Coordinates of C-alpha atoms in Angstrom, one line a residue:
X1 CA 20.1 -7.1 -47.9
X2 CA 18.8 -3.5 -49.3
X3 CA 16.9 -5.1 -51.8
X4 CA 15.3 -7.4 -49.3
X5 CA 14.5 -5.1 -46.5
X6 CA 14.4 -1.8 -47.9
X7 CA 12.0 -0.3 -45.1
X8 CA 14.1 -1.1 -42.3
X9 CA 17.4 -0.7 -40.8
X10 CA 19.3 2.0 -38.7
X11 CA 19.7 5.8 -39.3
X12 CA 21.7 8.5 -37.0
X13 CA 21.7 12.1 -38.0
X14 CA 23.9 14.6 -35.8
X15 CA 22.7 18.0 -35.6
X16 CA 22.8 20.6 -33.4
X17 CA 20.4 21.7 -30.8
X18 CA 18.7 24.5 -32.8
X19 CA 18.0 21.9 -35.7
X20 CA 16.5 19.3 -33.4
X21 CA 14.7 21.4 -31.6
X22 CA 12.9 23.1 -33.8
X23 CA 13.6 22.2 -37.8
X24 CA 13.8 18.4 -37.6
X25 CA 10.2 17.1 -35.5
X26 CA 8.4 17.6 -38.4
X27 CA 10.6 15.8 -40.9
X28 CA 11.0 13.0 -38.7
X29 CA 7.4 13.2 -37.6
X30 CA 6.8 12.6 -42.1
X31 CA 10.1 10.2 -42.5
X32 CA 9.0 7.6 -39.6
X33 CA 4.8 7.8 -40.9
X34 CA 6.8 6.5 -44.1
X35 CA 9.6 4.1 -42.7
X36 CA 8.0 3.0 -39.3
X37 CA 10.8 0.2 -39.4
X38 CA 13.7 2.1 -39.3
X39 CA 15.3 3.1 -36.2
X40 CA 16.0 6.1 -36.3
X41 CA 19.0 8.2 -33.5
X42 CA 19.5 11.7 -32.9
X43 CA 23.1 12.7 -31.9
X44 CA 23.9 16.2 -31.0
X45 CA 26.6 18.5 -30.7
X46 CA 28.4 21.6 -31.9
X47 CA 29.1 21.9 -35.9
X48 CA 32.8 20.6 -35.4
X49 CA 31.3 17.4 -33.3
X50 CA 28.6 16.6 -35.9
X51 CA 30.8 17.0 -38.4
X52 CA 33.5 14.4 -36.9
X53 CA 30.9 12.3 -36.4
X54 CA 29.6 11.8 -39.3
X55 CA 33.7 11.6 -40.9
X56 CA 34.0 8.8 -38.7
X57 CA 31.2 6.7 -39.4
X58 CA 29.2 7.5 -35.9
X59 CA 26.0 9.2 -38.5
X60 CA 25.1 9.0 -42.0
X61 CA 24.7 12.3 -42.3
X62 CA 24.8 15.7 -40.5
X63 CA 22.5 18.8 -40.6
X64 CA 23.7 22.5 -39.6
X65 CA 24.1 25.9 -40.1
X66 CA 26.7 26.8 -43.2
X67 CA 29.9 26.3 -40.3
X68 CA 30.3 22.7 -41.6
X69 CA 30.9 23.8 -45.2
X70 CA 34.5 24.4 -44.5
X71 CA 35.2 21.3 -42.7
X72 CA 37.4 19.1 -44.9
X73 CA 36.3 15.4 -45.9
X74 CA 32.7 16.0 -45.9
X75 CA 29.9 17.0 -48.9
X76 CA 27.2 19.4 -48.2
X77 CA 24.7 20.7 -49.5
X78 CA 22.4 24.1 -48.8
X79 CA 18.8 22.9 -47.3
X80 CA 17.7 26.3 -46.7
X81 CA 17.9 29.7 -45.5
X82 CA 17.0 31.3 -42.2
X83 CA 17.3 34.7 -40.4
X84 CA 18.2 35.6 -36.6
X85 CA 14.9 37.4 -34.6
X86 CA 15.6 39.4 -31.6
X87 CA 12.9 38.3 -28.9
X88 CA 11.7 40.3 -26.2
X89 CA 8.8 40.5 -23.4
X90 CA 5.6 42.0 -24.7
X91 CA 6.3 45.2 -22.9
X92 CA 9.7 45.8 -24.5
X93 CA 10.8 49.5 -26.0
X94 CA 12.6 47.8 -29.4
X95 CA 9.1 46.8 -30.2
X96 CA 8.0 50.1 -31.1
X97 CA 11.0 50.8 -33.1
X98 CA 9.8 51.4 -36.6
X99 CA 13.6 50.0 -37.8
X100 CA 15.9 48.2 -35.3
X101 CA 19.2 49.8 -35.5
X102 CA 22.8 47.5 -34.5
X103 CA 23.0 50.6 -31.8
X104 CA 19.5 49.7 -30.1
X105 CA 20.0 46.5 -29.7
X106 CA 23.7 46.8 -28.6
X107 CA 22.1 48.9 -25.4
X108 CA 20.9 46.1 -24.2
X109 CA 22.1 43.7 -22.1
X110 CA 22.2 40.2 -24.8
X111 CA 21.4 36.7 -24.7
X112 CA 22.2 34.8 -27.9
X113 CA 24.2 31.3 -28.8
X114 CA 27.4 30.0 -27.8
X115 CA 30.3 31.3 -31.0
X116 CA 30.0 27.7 -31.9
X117 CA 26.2 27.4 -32.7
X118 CA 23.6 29.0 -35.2
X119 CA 25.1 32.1 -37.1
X120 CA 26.5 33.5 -33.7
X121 CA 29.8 34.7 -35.9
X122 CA 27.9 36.9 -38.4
X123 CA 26.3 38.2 -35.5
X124 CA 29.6 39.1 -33.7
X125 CA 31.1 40.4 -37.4
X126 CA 28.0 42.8 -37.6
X127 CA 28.7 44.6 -34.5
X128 CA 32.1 44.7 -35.0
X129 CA 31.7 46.3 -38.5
X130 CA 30.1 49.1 -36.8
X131 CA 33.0 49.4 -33.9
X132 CA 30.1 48.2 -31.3
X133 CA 30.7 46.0 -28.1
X134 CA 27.6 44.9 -27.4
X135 CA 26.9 43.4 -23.8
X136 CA 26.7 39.4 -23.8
X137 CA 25.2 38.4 -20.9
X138 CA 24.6 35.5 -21.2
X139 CA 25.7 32.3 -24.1
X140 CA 23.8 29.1 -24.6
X141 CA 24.1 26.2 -27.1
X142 CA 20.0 26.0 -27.1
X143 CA 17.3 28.7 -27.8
X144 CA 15.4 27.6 -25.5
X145 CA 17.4 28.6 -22.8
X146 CA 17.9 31.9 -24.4
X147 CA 14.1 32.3 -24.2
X148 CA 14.1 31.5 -20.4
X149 CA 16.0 34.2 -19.3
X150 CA 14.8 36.9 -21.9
X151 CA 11.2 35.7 -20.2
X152 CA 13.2 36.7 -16.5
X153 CA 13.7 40.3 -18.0
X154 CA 17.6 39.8 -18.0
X155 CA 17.9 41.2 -21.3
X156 CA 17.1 40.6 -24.7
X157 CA 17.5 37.5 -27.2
X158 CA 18.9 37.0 -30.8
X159 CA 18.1 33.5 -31.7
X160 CA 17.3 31.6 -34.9
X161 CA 14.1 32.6 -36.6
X162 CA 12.8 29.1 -36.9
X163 CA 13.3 28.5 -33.3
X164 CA 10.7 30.8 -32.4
X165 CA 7.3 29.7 -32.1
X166 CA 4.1 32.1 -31.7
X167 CA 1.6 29.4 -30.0
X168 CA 5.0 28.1 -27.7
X169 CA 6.4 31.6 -27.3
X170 CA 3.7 33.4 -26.0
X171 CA 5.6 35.4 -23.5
X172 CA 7.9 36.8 -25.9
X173 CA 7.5 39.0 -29.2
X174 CA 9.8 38.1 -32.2
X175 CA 11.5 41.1 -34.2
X176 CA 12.8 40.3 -37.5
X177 CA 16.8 41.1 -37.7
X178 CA 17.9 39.9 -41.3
X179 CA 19.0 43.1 -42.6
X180 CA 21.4 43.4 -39.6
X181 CA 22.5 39.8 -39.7
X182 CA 22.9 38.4 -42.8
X183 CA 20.6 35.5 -44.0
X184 CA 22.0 31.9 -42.6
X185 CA 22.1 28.7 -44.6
X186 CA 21.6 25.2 -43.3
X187 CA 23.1 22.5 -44.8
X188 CA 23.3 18.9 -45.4
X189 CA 26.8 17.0 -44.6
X190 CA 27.8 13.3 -45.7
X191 CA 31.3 11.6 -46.3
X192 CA 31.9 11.1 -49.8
X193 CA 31.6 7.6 -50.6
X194 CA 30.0 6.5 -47.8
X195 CA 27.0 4.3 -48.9
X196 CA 23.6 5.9 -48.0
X197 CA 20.9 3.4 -48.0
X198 CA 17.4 3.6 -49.6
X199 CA 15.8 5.4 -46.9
X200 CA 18.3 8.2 -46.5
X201 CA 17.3 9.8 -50.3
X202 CA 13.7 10.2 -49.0
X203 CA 14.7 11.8 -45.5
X204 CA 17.1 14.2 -47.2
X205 CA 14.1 15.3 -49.8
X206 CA 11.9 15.6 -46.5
X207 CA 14.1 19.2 -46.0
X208 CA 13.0 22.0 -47.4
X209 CA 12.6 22.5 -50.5
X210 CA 16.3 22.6 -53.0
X211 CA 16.9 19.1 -52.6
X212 CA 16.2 15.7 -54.4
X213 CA 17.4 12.3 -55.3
X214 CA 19.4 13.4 -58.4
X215 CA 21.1 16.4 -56.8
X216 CA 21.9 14.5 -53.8

């Protein structure tokens, strides 16, 4: 059968909202030009629900921040690195801070992820290293949520750095927070031994820009 039909057949990746949203349209957009035959699903979830789902045979593979690299019975491998921004309206005070300080940001109310999704614990060990409670007004699984209420003035946004767009975003002003933060690394997540058909190879080299057949 793979020899025969080796444009076609079913694929399901689980990722989480963050990687949907914003990493994956283009690499889906590229794998589907190539493999309009296969049928491609979407599942998403939190790290621990992708990562069960692809342990029990529900995806082929999973795609996340590095939260599922300590999940046993799965292989992954680093796709690449990212850093949190903190977004704000136009008219916001941070932005004319030459170099945002943990303290700054802490003095604002705070809308980031759930502790679940897209680096939220390094940003939660970063305040605590400096003995700082910050104010969390608000959690959310999905940035653009986030964005929504930073755009209603209820405070101000740390979110994934590829989740903010300039043409989309044009409300809001990105501030670049990787020295407080840490950078992030997404990964790639299968079961070993689970047999990855032809297709697969090609979607995971569609991910920026470590990976290839012969590593994977």
């Amino acid at each position: 059968k793979e020899f025969a039909a080796q444009d076609s057949g079913s694929f399901t990746i689980a990722t989480t909202h963050t990687q949907a949203r914003s990493t994956l349209p283009k690499v889906v957009q590229a794998f589907m030009q190539k493999y309009p035959k296969v049928r491609l699903s979407l599942l998403q979830g939190n790290p621990r629900q992708i990562a069960e789902m692809v342990q029990r045979d529900q995806a082929d593979l999973a795609i996340a921040t590095e939260s599922v690299a300590g999940i046993d019975g799965l292989i992954t491998l680093p796709c690449y690195q990212w850093e949190h921004v903190v977004v704000v309206p136009p008219d916001h005070l941070l932005l004319k801070s030459r170099a945002v300080s943990l303290e700054e940001i802490a003095s604002y109310p705070i809308i980031t992820y759930d502790s679940a999704f897209a680096g939220r614990s390094k940003i939660d060990h970063a305040f605590e290293l400096r003995g700082l409670k910050p104010d969390v007004l608000l959690e959310a699984i999905d940035a653009d949520v986030i964005k929504t209420y930073v755009e209603l003035g209820m405070g101000l946004g740390i979110i994934a750095g590829m989740a903010f767009d300039p043409e989309r975003d044009k409300k809001l002003r990105a501030i670049s927070v990787g020295h407080l933060f840490g950078m992030n690394v997404s990964r790639v997540a299968v079961k070993p031994g689970a047999y990855l058909r032809s297709y697969i190879d090609p979607f995971i080299e569609l991910l920026p820009p470590t990976l290839n057949t012969k590593t994977v």
